[in-house]
Coordinates of C-alpha atoms in Angstrom, one line a residue:
X28 CA 7.1 30.6 -1.6
X29 CA 4.7 33.0 0.0
X30 CA 2.6 35.4 -2.0
X31 CA 4.7 37.2 -4.6
X32 CA 4.2 39.4 -7.7
X33 CA 5.3 37.1 -10.5
X34 CA 4.7 37.8 -14.2
X35 CA 2.1 40.4 -13.5
X36 CA 0.3 38.4 -10.8
X37 CA 0.0 41.2 -8.3
X38 CA -2.0 40.6 -5.1
X39 CA -5.0 42.8 -4.6
X40 CA -8.1 42.7 -2.4
X41 CA -10.6 40.1 -3.6
X42 CA -13.7 38.7 -1.9
X43 CA -13.1 35.4 -3.5
X44 CA -9.4 35.3 -3.1
X45 CA -7.8 31.8 -3.2
X46 CA -6.1 30.3 -0.2
X47 CA -3.6 28.7 -2.5
X48 CA -2.6 29.2 -6.1
X49 CA -0.3 26.9 -8.1
X50 CA 1.0 28.4 -11.3
X51 CA 3.6 27.8 -14.0
X52 CA 2.6 24.1 -14.1
X53 CA 1.7 21.5 -16.7
X54 CA -1.5 20.3 -15.1
X55 CA -3.2 17.1 -16.1
X56 CA -6.7 17.8 -14.9
X57 CA -8.4 14.4 -15.7
X58 CA -11.3 16.5 -17.0
X59 CA -12.2 15.8 -20.6
X60 CA -13.7 19.2 -21.1
X61 CA -10.4 20.9 -20.1
X62 CA -7.6 18.2 -20.0
X63 CA -4.7 20.7 -19.6
X64 CA -4.1 23.9 -17.6
X65 CA -1.2 26.0 -16.4
X66 CA -2.6 27.3 -13.1
X67 CA -5.3 26.8 -10.5
X68 CA -6.7 28.3 -7.4
X69 CA -8.1 26.6 -4.3
X70 CA -10.3 28.2 -1.7
X71 CA -11.9 26.5 1.4
X72 CA -10.5 23.2 0.3
X73 CA -12.0 23.1 -3.3
X74 CA -10.8 24.2 -6.7
X75 CA -12.4 27.5 -7.6
X76 CA -10.6 28.4 -10.8
X77 CA -8.4 26.6 -13.3
X78 CA -6.8 27.8 -16.5
X79 CA -3.7 30.0 -17.1
X80 CA -2.1 32.9 -15.2
X81 CA -4.7 35.4 -16.5
X82 CA -7.5 33.2 -15.3
X83 CA -6.2 33.0 -11.7
X84 CA -4.8 36.6 -11.5
X85 CA -8.0 38.0 -10.1
X86 CA -8.1 35.3 -7.3
X87 CA -4.8 36.3 -5.7
X88 CA -5.3 38.3 -2.6
X89 CA -2.9 39.6 0.1
X90 CA -3.1 36.3 2.0
X91 CA -3.0 33.9 -1.0
X92 CA -0.1 31.5 -1.0
X93 CA 1.4 31.3 -4.5
X94 CA 3.4 28.3 -5.4
X95 CA 5.5 28.2 -8.6
X96 CA 5.5 24.7 -10.0
X97 CA 8.6 25.6 -12.1
X98 CA 7.1 23.9 -15.2
X99 CA 6.6 20.6 -13.5
X100 CA 3.8 18.1 -14.1
X101 CA 0.8 18.4 -11.7
X102 CA -1.8 15.6 -11.4
X103 CA -4.9 15.1 -9.3
X104 CA -4.0 13.5 -5.9
X105 CA -3.6 9.7 -6.1
X106 CA -6.2 7.5 -4.5
X107 CA -5.1 4.0 -3.5
X108 CA -8.3 1.9 -3.7
X109 CA -7.0 -0.9 -1.5
X110 CA -4.6 0.0 1.2
X111 CA -4.4 -1.1 4.9
X112 CA -3.7 2.4 5.9
X113 CA -5.2 2.3 9.4
X114 CA -3.3 -0.8 10.5
X115 CA -0.2 0.5 8.7
X116 CA -0.3 3.8 10.6
X117 CA -0.6 2.1 14.0
X118 CA 2.7 0.3 13.3
X119 CA 4.7 2.5 11.0
X120 CA 7.3 3.8 13.5
X121 CA 7.9 0.3 14.8
X122 CA 8.8 -1.2 11.4
X123 CA 12.1 -1.3 9.5
X124 CA 11.2 -0.9 5.8
X125 CA 13.0 -2.9 3.1
X126 CA 10.7 -1.3 0.5
X127 CA 13.0 -0.2 -2.4
X128 CA 16.2 -1.8 -0.9
X129 CA 18.2 -3.3 -3.7
X130 CA 20.4 -5.8 -2.0
X131 CA 20.0 -8.2 0.9
X132 CA 23.4 -7.1 2.2
X133 CA 22.0 -3.6 2.6
X134 CA 18.9 -4.9 4.3
X135 CA 20.9 -6.9 6.8
X136 CA 23.2 -3.9 7.5
X137 CA 20.1 -1.8 8.2
X138 CA 18.8 -4.6 10.4
X139 CA 22.1 -5.0 12.3
X140 CA 22.2 -1.3 13.1
X141 CA 18.6 -1.1 14.1
X142 CA 19.0 -4.1 16.5
X143 CA 21.7 -2.1 18.3
X144 CA 19.4 0.9 18.6
X145 CA 16.3 -1.0 19.7
X146 CA 15.5 -0.8 23.4
X147 CA 15.1 -4.0 25.5
X148 CA 11.6 -5.4 25.2
X149 CA 11.0 -4.1 21.6
X150 CA 11.4 -6.1 18.4
X151 CA 13.0 -5.4 15.1
X152 CA 10.3 -6.1 12.5
X153 CA 10.5 -6.1 8.7
X154 CA 6.8 -6.4 7.7
X155 CA 6.1 -6.4 3.9
X156 CA 6.8 -4.1 1.0
X157 CA 9.7 -6.2 -0.4
X158 CA 10.4 -9.4 -2.2
X159 CA 13.5 -11.6 -2.5
X160 CA 13.3 -11.0 -6.2
X161 CA 14.2 -7.3 -5.8
X162 CA 17.6 -8.1 -4.2
X163 CA 20.8 -8.6 -6.1
X164 CA 21.2 -11.9 -4.2
X165 CA 17.7 -13.1 -5.1
X166 CA 17.1 -14.8 -1.8
X167 CA 15.7 -14.4 1.7
X168 CA 17.8 -13.8 4.8
X169 CA 18.7 -17.0 6.7
X170 CA 18.0 -17.6 10.4
X171 CA 21.8 -17.7 10.9
X172 CA 22.1 -14.2 9.4
X173 CA 19.4 -12.9 11.7
X174 CA 21.0 -14.5 14.7
X175 CA 24.4 -12.9 13.8
X176 CA 22.9 -9.5 13.2
X177 CA 20.8 -9.5 16.4
X178 CA 21.8 -12.1 18.9
X179 CA 19.7 -10.7 21.7
X180 CA 17.0 -8.5 20.1
X181 CA 13.9 -10.3 18.7
X182 CA 13.8 -10.0 14.9
X183 CA 10.7 -10.9 12.8
X184 CA 11.0 -10.7 9.0
X185 CA 7.8 -11.2 7.0
X186 CA 8.1 -12.3 3.4
X187 CA 4.8 -11.8 1.5
X188 CA 2.0 -14.1 2.4
X189 CA 4.4 -17.0 2.2
X190 CA 6.7 -17.1 5.2
X191 CA 8.5 -15.4 8.1
X192 CA 12.0 -15.7 9.4
X193 CA 12.6 -15.3 13.2
X194 CA 15.9 -15.2 15.0
X195 CA 16.5 -17.1 18.2
X196 CA 15.4 -14.2 20.5
X197 CA 12.1 -13.8 18.6
X198 CA 11.3 -17.5 18.9
X199 CA 11.7 -17.2 22.6
X200 CA 9.7 -13.9 22.8
X201 CA 6.9 -15.5 20.8
X202 CA 6.8 -18.6 23.0
X203 CA 7.6 -21.1 20.3
X204 CA 9.0 -24.4 21.7
X205 CA 9.4 -28.0 20.8
X206 CA 5.9 -28.6 22.1
X207 CA 4.1 -25.8 20.2
X208 CA 1.7 -27.4 17.8
X209 CA 1.3 -26.3 14.2
X210 CA -1.8 -24.0 13.8
X211 CA -4.3 -24.9 11.2
X212 CA -3.1 -23.8 7.8
X213 CA 0.4 -23.0 9.0
X214 CA 3.7 -24.8 9.7
X215 CA 6.4 -24.2 12.2
X216 CA 9.6 -25.6 10.5
X217 CA 11.5 -27.8 12.9
X218 CA 15.0 -29.2 13.0
X219 CA 16.0 -32.9 13.5
X220 CA 15.7 -32.4 17.2
X221 CA 12.1 -31.1 16.9
X222 CA 12.9 -27.6 18.0
X223 CA 11.6 -24.7 15.8
X224 CA 14.3 -23.4 13.4
X225 CA 13.0 -19.9 13.0
X226 CA 11.0 -20.4 9.8
X227 CA 7.2 -20.1 9.7
X228 CA 5.3 -21.1 6.6
X229 CA 1.8 -20.2 5.4
X230 CA 0.4 -23.5 4.3
X231 CA -1.6 -21.8 2.8
X232 CA -3.1 -19.5 5.5
X233 CA -1.1 -16.5 6.6
X234 CA -2.7 -16.4 10.0
X235 CA 0.4 -18.1 11.5
X236 CA 2.5 -15.2 10.3
X237 CA 0.1 -12.4 11.6
X238 CA -0.7 -14.1 14.9
X239 CA 3.0 -14.3 15.6
X240 CA 3.5 -10.7 14.7
X241 CA 0.7 -9.8 17.0
X242 CA 2.8 -11.0 19.9
X243 CA 5.2 -8.1 19.5
X244 CA 4.8 -4.9 21.6
X245 CA 2.4 -2.3 20.3
X246 CA 2.1 1.5 20.7
X247 CA -0.2 3.3 23.1
X248 CA -2.0 6.7 23.2
X249 CA -0.3 9.6 21.6
X250 CA 2.4 7.4 20.1
X251 CA -0.2 5.8 17.9
X252 CA -1.3 9.2 16.7
X253 CA 2.3 10.2 16.0
X254 CA 3.0 7.0 14.1
X255 CA -0.2 7.4 12.0
X256 CA 0.6 11.0 11.2
X257 CA 4.1 10.0 10.0
X258 CA 2.7 7.2 7.9
X259 CA 0.2 9.5 6.3
X260 CA 3.1 12.0 5.6
X261 CA 5.0 9.1 4.0
X262 CA 2.0 8.4 1.7
X263 CA 1.7 12.1 0.9
X264 CA 5.4 11.9 -0.2
X265 CA 4.2 9.9 -3.2
X266 CA 1.3 12.1 -4.1
X267 CA -1.4 10.1 -2.3
X268 CA -4.3 12.3 -1.0
X269 CA -6.9 9.6 -0.6
X270 CA -7.1 5.9 0.2
X271 CA -9.8 3.2 0.8
X272 CA -8.9 1.2 3.9
X273 CA -9.7 -2.4 3.2
X274 CA -9.6 -3.4 6.9
X275 CA -8.0 -6.7 7.5
X276 CA -7.1 -9.3 10.1
X277 CA -6.4 -8.1 13.6
X278 CA -8.1 -4.7 12.9
X279 CA -10.9 -4.5 15.3
X280 CA -13.7 -2.0 15.1
X281 CA -14.0 0.4 16.9
X282 CA -10.8 0.0 18.9
X283 CA -8.2 0.1 16.2
X284 CA -10.1 2.9 14.4
X285 CA -9.9 5.2 17.4
X286 CA -6.7 6.8 16.3
X287 CA -7.8 8.0 12.9
X288 CA -11.2 9.1 14.4
X289 CA -9.4 11.3 16.9
X290 CA -7.1 12.7 14.2
X291 CA -10.1 13.5 12.1
X292 CA -11.8 15.3 14.9
X293 CA -8.6 17.3 15.5
X294 CA -8.3 18.2 11.8
X295 CA -5.0 16.4 11.5
X296 CA -5.5 13.9 8.8
X297 CA -3.5 14.6 5.7
X298 CA -5.1 11.8 3.7
X299 CA -8.8 11.3 3.1
X300 CA -9.8 7.8 4.3
X301 CA -12.9 5.7 3.4
X302 CA -12.9 2.6 5.5
X303 CA -14.4 -0.8 5.6
X304 CA -15.4 -3.1 8.5
X305 CA -14.1 -6.7 8.6
X306 CA -15.5 -9.3 11.1
X307 CA -12.6 -10.7 13.1
X308 CA -14.0 -13.8 14.8
X309 CA -15.0 -16.9 12.8
X310 CA -18.5 -18.0 13.7
X311 CA -19.4 -14.5 15.0
X312 CA -19.4 -12.7 11.6
X313 CA -23.2 -12.2 11.3
X314 CA -23.5 -10.9 14.9
X315 CA -20.7 -8.4 14.2
X316 CA -22.3 -7.2 11.0
X317 CA -25.7 -6.9 12.7
X318 CA -24.2 -4.8 15.6
X319 CA -22.4 -2.5 13.2
X320 CA -25.5 -1.9 11.1
X321 CA -27.2 -0.6 14.2
X322 CA -24.2 1.6 15.1
X323 CA -22.9 3.2 11.9
X324 CA -24.1 3.8 8.3
X325 CA -22.2 3.8 5.0
X326 CA -21.1 7.3 3.9
X327 CA -21.4 8.7 7.4
X328 CA -18.6 11.0 8.2
X329 CA -17.1 13.8 6.1
X330 CA -14.7 14.5 3.3
X331 CA -11.8 13.3 5.4
X332 CA -13.1 10.1 7.1
X333 CA -16.2 8.1 6.1
X334 CA -17.5 4.5 6.3
X335 CA -17.7 2.8 2.9
X336 CA -19.2 -0.6 3.8
X337 CA -18.2 -4.1 4.9
X338 CA -15.3 -6.3 3.9
X339 CA -12.8 -7.3 2.6
X340 CA -14.0 -10.4 4.3
X341 CA -17.6 -11.0 5.2
X342 CA -17.2 -14.6 6.5
X343 CA -13.9 -16.3 7.2
X344 CA -14.9 -19.5 5.5
X345 CA -15.2 -17.7 2.2
X346 CA -11.7 -16.3 2.2
X347 CA -9.3 -17.8 -0.3
X348 CA -5.7 -17.2 0.9
X349 CA -3.3 -16.4 -1.9
X350 CA 0.0 -18.0 -1.1
X351 CA 1.1 -18.7 -4.6
X352 CA 3.9 -21.1 -3.5
X353 CA 1.0 -23.3 -2.3
X354 CA -1.9 -24.9 -4.2
X355 CA -5.2 -23.0 -4.3
X356 CA -7.0 -23.6 -1.0
X357 CA -10.1 -25.8 -1.2
X358 CA -12.8 -23.9 0.6
X359 CA -15.6 -25.5 2.6
X360 CA -18.2 -27.1 0.4
X361 CA -21.0 -25.3 2.1
X362 CA -19.6 -21.9 3.0
X363 CA -22.3 -20.3 1.0
X364 CA -24.8 -20.8 3.8
X365 CA -23.3 -18.3 6.2
X366 CA -22.0 -16.1 3.3
X367 CA -25.5 -15.7 2.0
X368 CA -26.8 -14.7 5.4
X369 CA -24.1 -12.0 5.5
X370 CA -24.8 -10.6 2.1
X371 CA -28.5 -10.7 2.6
X372 CA -28.2 -8.7 5.9
X373 CA -26.0 -6.1 4.2
X374 CA -28.3 -5.7 1.2
X375 CA -31.5 -5.4 3.3
X376 CA -29.9 -2.6 5.3
X377 CA -28.3 -0.6 2.5
X378 CA -24.7 -1.6 3.0
X379 CA -22.2 -2.1 0.2
X380 CA -19.2 -4.3 0.5
X381 CA -15.9 -5.5 -1.0
X382 CA -14.7 -9.1 -1.2
X383 CA -11.2 -10.6 -1.1
X384 CA -11.3 -13.1 -4.0
X385 CA -8.1 -14.3 -5.6
X386 CA -9.3 -17.2 -7.6
X387 CA -12.1 -17.6 -10.2
X388 CA -13.3 -20.7 -8.4
X389 CA -14.2 -18.5 -5.4
X390 CA -15.6 -15.7 -7.5
X391 CA -18.0 -18.1 -9.3
X392 CA -19.4 -19.4 -6.1
X393 CA -19.9 -15.9 -4.7
X394 CA -21.6 -14.8 -7.9
X395 CA -24.0 -17.8 -7.5
X396 CA -25.1 -16.3 -4.1
X397 CA -25.5 -12.8 -5.6
X398 CA -27.6 -14.1 -8.5
X399 CA -29.9 -15.9 -6.1
X400 CA -30.4 -12.7 -4.1
X401 CA -30.8 -10.7 -7.4
X402 CA -33.7 -13.0 -8.3
X403 CA -35.4 -11.9 -5.1
X404 CA -34.8 -8.2 -5.9
X405 CA -32.2 -7.8 -3.1
X406 CA -29.1 -7.4 -5.2
X407 CA -27.5 -5.0 -5.8
X408 CA -30.4 -2.7 -4.8
X409 CA -28.3 0.4 -5.4
X410 CA -25.4 -0.6 -3.1
X411 CA -21.8 -0.4 -4.3
X412 CA -20.0 -3.7 -4.2
X413 CA -16.7 -5.0 -5.7
X414 CA -14.3 -7.9 -5.9
X415 CA -10.7 -7.3 -4.8
X416 CA -7.6 -8.9 -6.5
X417 CA -9.3 -11.3 -9.0
X418 CA -6.0 -12.5 -10.4
X419 CA -7.6 -15.6 -12.1
X420 CA -11.1 -14.3 -12.8
X421 CA -12.6 -15.7 -16.0
X422 CA -14.3 -13.9 -18.9
X423 CA -17.6 -15.5 -18.0
X424 CA -17.3 -14.3 -14.4
X425 CA -16.5 -10.7 -15.6
X426 CA -19.7 -10.8 -17.7
X427 CA -21.7 -11.9 -14.6
X428 CA -20.1 -9.2 -12.5
X429 CA -21.0 -6.6 -15.1
X430 CA -24.6 -7.9 -15.2
X431 CA -24.9 -7.5 -11.4
X432 CA -23.6 -4.0 -11.3
X433 CA -20.3 -4.8 -9.7
X434 CA -16.8 -3.3 -9.9
X435 CA -13.2 -4.4 -9.3
X436 CA -10.1 -3.3 -7.6
X437 CA -6.8 -4.7 -8.7
X438 CA -3.4 -4.4 -6.9
X439 CA 0.2 -5.1 -8.0
X440 CA 0.6 -8.1 -5.7
X441 CA 2.3 -9.9 -8.7
X442 CA 4.9 -7.2 -8.7
X443 CA 6.2 -9.1 -5.6
X444 CA 4.7 -12.5 -6.1
X445 CA 4.8 -12.9 -9.8
X446 CA 7.7 -15.3 -9.9
X447 CA 5.9 -17.7 -7.5
X448 CA 2.6 -17.4 -9.6
X449 CA 4.5 -18.1 -12.8
X450 CA 6.2 -21.2 -11.4
X451 CA 2.9 -22.6 -10.2
X452 CA 0.4 -21.7 -13.0
X453 CA 2.6 -21.1 -16.0
X454 CA 3.1 -18.1 -18.5
X455 CA -0.3 -18.3 -20.0
X456 CA -2.1 -17.8 -16.6
X457 CA 0.5 -15.1 -15.6
X458 CA -0.2 -13.2 -18.8
X459 CA -3.8 -12.7 -17.7
X460 CA -3.3 -12.2 -14.0
X461 CA -5.3 -10.2 -13.5
X462 CA -7.1 -9.6 -16.9
X463 CA -7.1 -5.8 -16.6
X464 CA -7.9 -5.1 -20.3
X465 CA -10.8 -7.5 -20.3
X466 CA -12.2 -5.8 -17.2
X467 CA -11.9 -2.3 -18.8
X468 CA -13.2 -3.5 -22.2
X469 CA -16.5 -4.5 -20.5
X470 CA -16.9 -1.0 -19.1
X471 CA -16.4 -2.1 -15.5
X472 CA -15.1 0.3 -13.0
X473 CA -11.6 -0.9 -12.1
X474 CA -9.8 0.9 -9.2
X475 CA -6.1 0.4 -8.7
X476 CA -4.2 0.0 -5.4
X477 CA -1.3 -1.6 -3.7
X478 CA -2.7 -3.9 -0.9
X479 CA 0.1 -2.5 1.2
X480 CA 1.7 -2.9 3.7
X481 CA 2.2 -6.6 4.4
X482 CA 2.9 -7.7 0.8
X483 CA 3.3 -4.9 -1.6
X484 CA 4.9 -1.5 -0.9
X485 CA 2.7 1.5 -0.3
X486 CA 4.5 3.4 -3.1
X487 CA 1.8 3.8 -5.8
X488 CA 4.4 4.5 -8.5
X489 CA 5.6 0.9 -8.3
X490 CA 2.0 -0.1 -8.9
X491 CA 1.6 2.4 -11.8
X492 CA 4.8 1.0 -13.3
X493 CA 3.4 -2.5 -13.0
X494 CA 0.1 -1.5 -14.7
X495 CA 1.9 0.1 -17.6
X496 CA 4.9 -2.3 -18.0
X497 CA 3.6 -5.7 -16.9
X498 CA 6.9 -6.2 -15.1
X499 CA 7.7 -7.4 -11.5
X500 CA 10.1 -5.7 -9.1
X501 CA 12.5 -8.5 -10.2
X502 CA 12.2 -7.1 -13.8
X503 CA 10.4 -10.2 -15.0
X504 CA 7.8 -9.5 -17.8
X505 CA 4.5 -11.2 -16.8
X506 CA 1.7 -9.4 -18.7
X507 CA 2.1 -8.9 -22.5
X508 CA 1.2 -5.6 -24.2
X509 CA -2.3 -6.9 -24.9
X510 CA -3.0 -6.9 -21.1
X511 CA -1.3 -3.7 -20.2
X512 CA -2.8 -0.2 -20.0
X513 CA -1.4 3.2 -21.2
X514 CA -0.2 5.8 -18.7
X515 CA -3.3 7.9 -18.9
X516 CA -5.6 4.9 -18.2
X517 CA -3.4 3.7 -15.3
X518 CA -3.6 7.2 -13.8
X519 CA -7.3 7.2 -14.1
X520 CA -7.5 3.9 -12.3
X521 CA -5.5 5.5 -9.4
X522 CA -7.7 8.7 -9.3
X523 CA -11.2 8.7 -10.8
X524 CA -11.9 5.0 -10.5
X525 CA -11.1 4.9 -6.8
X526 CA -13.5 7.9 -6.3
X527 CA -16.3 5.9 -8.0
X528 CA -15.8 3.0 -5.6
X529 CA -16.7 5.4 -2.7
X530 CA -19.4 7.4 -4.5
X531 CA -17.2 10.5 -4.6
X532 CA -16.5 10.8 -8.3
X533 CA -18.4 14.1 -8.5
X534 CA -15.9 15.8 -6.2
X535 CA -12.7 13.7 -6.3
X536 CA -10.1 12.5 -8.8
X537 CA -10.4 15.4 -11.2
X538 CA -9.1 19.0 -11.0
X539 CA -12.0 21.3 -12.0
X540 CA -14.0 24.0 -10.1
X541 CA -16.1 22.5 -7.4
X542 CA -13.8 19.4 -6.8
X543 CA -11.5 18.8 -3.9
X544 CA -8.2 20.7 -4.0
X545 CA -6.1 17.6 -4.0
X546 CA -3.0 17.5 -6.2
X547 CA 0.6 16.5 -6.5
X548 CA 3.5 18.3 -8.1
X549 CA 5.7 15.5 -9.4
X550 CA 9.5 15.1 -9.4
X551 CA 9.4 13.9 -13.0
X552 CA 6.8 14.0 -15.8
X553 CA 4.9 10.7 -15.5
X554 CA 3.8 11.0 -19.1
X555 CA 7.2 11.4 -20.7
X556 CA 9.8 9.7 -18.4
X557 CA 11.2 6.4 -19.7
X558 CA 9.0 3.5 -18.6
X559 CA 11.5 2.0 -16.1
X560 CA 11.7 5.4 -14.3
X561 CA 8.0 5.6 -13.5
X562 CA 8.6 3.6 -10.3
X563 CA 11.1 6.3 -9.2
X564 CA 8.7 9.2 -9.3
X565 CA 7.8 11.1 -6.1
X566 CA 5.8 14.2 -5.2
X567 CA 7.7 17.4 -4.4
X568 CA 4.5 19.1 -3.2
X569 CA 1.3 17.4 -2.2
X570 CA -1.9 19.3 -1.5
X571 CA -5.0 17.8 0.2
X572 CA -8.0 20.1 0.5
X573 CA -5.8 23.1 -0.2
X574 CA -3.4 22.2 2.7
X575 CA 0.2 21.6 1.8
X576 CA 0.7 18.2 3.5
X577 CA 4.1 17.3 2.0
X578 CA 6.9 19.5 0.6
X579 CA 10.4 18.7 -0.6
X580 CA 13.2 20.2 -2.7
X581 CA 12.4 23.9 -3.4
X582 CA 9.2 23.7 -1.3
X583 CA 10.8 22.2 1.8
X584 CA 9.4 23.6 4.9
X585 CA 6.0 24.6 3.5
X586 CA 4.2 21.5 5.0
X587 CA 3.0 21.1 8.5
X588 CA 5.4 20.3 11.4
X589 CA 4.9 16.8 12.9
X590 CA 5.8 15.6 16.3
X591 CA 9.1 13.6 16.4
X592 CA 9.1 9.9 16.3
X593 CA 10.9 8.0 19.1
X594 CA 14.7 8.4 18.7
X595 CA 15.2 4.6 18.5
X596 CA 12.5 4.1 15.8
X597 CA 13.7 2.7 12.4
X598 CA 11.9 5.7 10.8
X599 CA 14.1 8.1 12.7
X600 CA 17.2 6.5 11.2
X601 CA 16.2 5.2 7.8
X602 CA 12.8 6.8 7.0
X603 CA 10.3 4.7 4.9
X604 CA 10.6 3.8 1.3
X605 CA 14.3 3.5 0.3
X606 CA 14.4 5.5 -2.9
X607 CA 17.1 4.5 -5.4
X608 CA 19.3 7.2 -6.9
X609 CA 19.6 5.1 -10.1
X610 CA 17.2 3.7 -12.7
X611 CA 15.9 0.2 -11.8
X612 CA 18.0 -2.7 -12.7
X613 CA 17.0 -4.6 -15.9
X614 CA 17.7 -8.3 -16.1
X615 CA 19.6 -11.0 -14.2
X616 CA 23.0 -9.9 -15.4
X617 CA 22.7 -6.4 -13.9
X618 CA 21.6 -8.1 -10.6
X619 CA 24.7 -10.3 -10.7
X620 CA 27.0 -7.3 -11.4
X621 CA 25.5 -5.5 -8.4
X622 CA 26.1 -8.5 -6.2
X623 CA 29.7 -8.7 -7.4
X624 CA 30.2 -5.0 -6.7
X625 CA 28.9 -5.3 -3.2
X626 CA 31.2 -8.2 -2.5
X627 CA 34.2 -6.5 -4.0
X628 CA 33.5 -3.4 -1.9
X629 CA 33.5 -5.5 1.3
X630 CA 36.7 -7.2 0.3
X631 CA 38.3 -3.8 -0.3
X632 CA 37.2 -2.6 3.2
X633 CA 38.8 -5.6 4.8
X634 CA 42.0 -5.2 2.8
X635 CA 42.2 -1.5 4.0
X636 CA 41.5 -2.5 7.6
X637 CA 44.1 -5.2 7.6
X638 CA 46.8 -2.7 6.5
X639 CA 45.8 0.0 8.9
X640 CA 44.4 2.2 6.2
X641 CA 40.9 2.2 7.7
X642 CA 39.6 1.8 11.3
X643 CA 38.4 -1.5 12.5
X644 CA 34.6 -1.6 12.2
X645 CA 32.6 -1.6 15.5
X646 CA 29.7 -3.8 14.8
X647 CA 28.5 -3.1 11.2
X648 CA 27.0 0.4 10.9
X649 CA 24.8 1.2 8.0
X650 CA 27.1 2.1 5.1
X651 CA 25.8 4.6 2.6
X652 CA 28.1 3.0 0.0
X653 CA 25.5 0.2 -0.1
X654 CA 22.5 2.6 -0.5
X655 CA 22.5 1.5 -4.1

């Protein structure tokens, strides 16, 4: 796919020759003045020309790389407006991903094989990106199944913000005993003898889950850089070229940011990252914010790595945990005192912020603080701010957000937690969770994201499918047509809206001259594939700043070589997201049939083994027959 004379496109000397030309494409530009094109050229990281073959012909020089899109759909690079990319990168090669796995049996087979490959001292960890509702069996693994799959290797399986399942070895490695007290907001499930069973429950705080996971071994030095680069490549696989890092628990600044900072200095980031800072210690939040204000400034950095502000927590007391299997948490009656100090400090120093807020009850209280500061002329004072999640935000609160110049970022958490939300709050509330159409109808900027990696998958096409269809990964319809968006709007939420949240909408999210050369050549046409197949789209060629950062199919080998992951890593054996070769299941009956087929295949294997027609299984290796 190097420079070639195709259809009259003959290389010739040109002072403004493009570094990369993409031709023979169906380009959705996102630019209303020219919504469609067939070719474009990129030089020095930005789009210099867009149009048809004749328009780009004069920009092809001897060193221009020309890529034939073969008539495929090309879109601006996707931008996840709420992704825990920094934390995810530091752990990626350590984690076994059940993202996209269609049966628990397949997941357990993967886990069993990984346990046999994992060196002593390491854990097998399944951390987010899946839900029991996506499995044919519609259930979690049991402690007994984890013990059978890995009798000696610690296994930690996180399920949403709700629970974690640990095997016997993990309980021992984590130090849980009969005498271990339940932490505040969490529960260690115990048997009749008082000993921990292996189940941990968020009740409703997820801190018990994350503090336990934090006891597992971590990576050091170059291994963290390798892990992060592979995670970024995995995100590029789905057409992501930008993300806003929402920080999160156990992500300390500057320590846990050092890896992406080093990669940025080396020019090895393949994803543009705008990051936030999140105070980690309750009671110390104001001191942390004051220290950071003296150290860094929003928008400092460059096109690849830049600070965007504070959040998604400003004070721990104001955080409303969203375990939908539990009642809404009752927050401290006076949390506004410290919260106001934090917001005032940020506003006085020109810092924007984002806020984790699931419930309207929390949002209303926060807005009361903002309105008080607005009366003093301190809010918003030209600073960007937004609410994240907002599943139950009311129409009145949306009006107040609009009046204060705020924005929103929504994520497909209910793709994975929708069934639990429906059971607790009913179909009426689920139909408006979140009220996306009401947000957009008010003219609010609404960015879209995933909130990966510890609940939702990082695959943005699962989120795009949720935006368009209103359906969960368990194929349950939650949002009616009146609260869905069309495909073009959903794509805009994943491109231009995210750029607005970082103040980069003049250079990002659109393909036009002067904007970043960030794009994806898609495996399927997002605008025409049947709705259920949206979630199965991937990128075949992803370009960030004119660099080919991911390449597959006809383009394989055009991307940059990465250092290998450790041979025992789950990524080395299974990769990341487990793409299905078939259209997603629709309905409970299809799930039942899949479960029956899996069981029948296992019975057939045993029948053949008993008759000497197949070798006796040694352990239970991963069986591609169950890669459904």
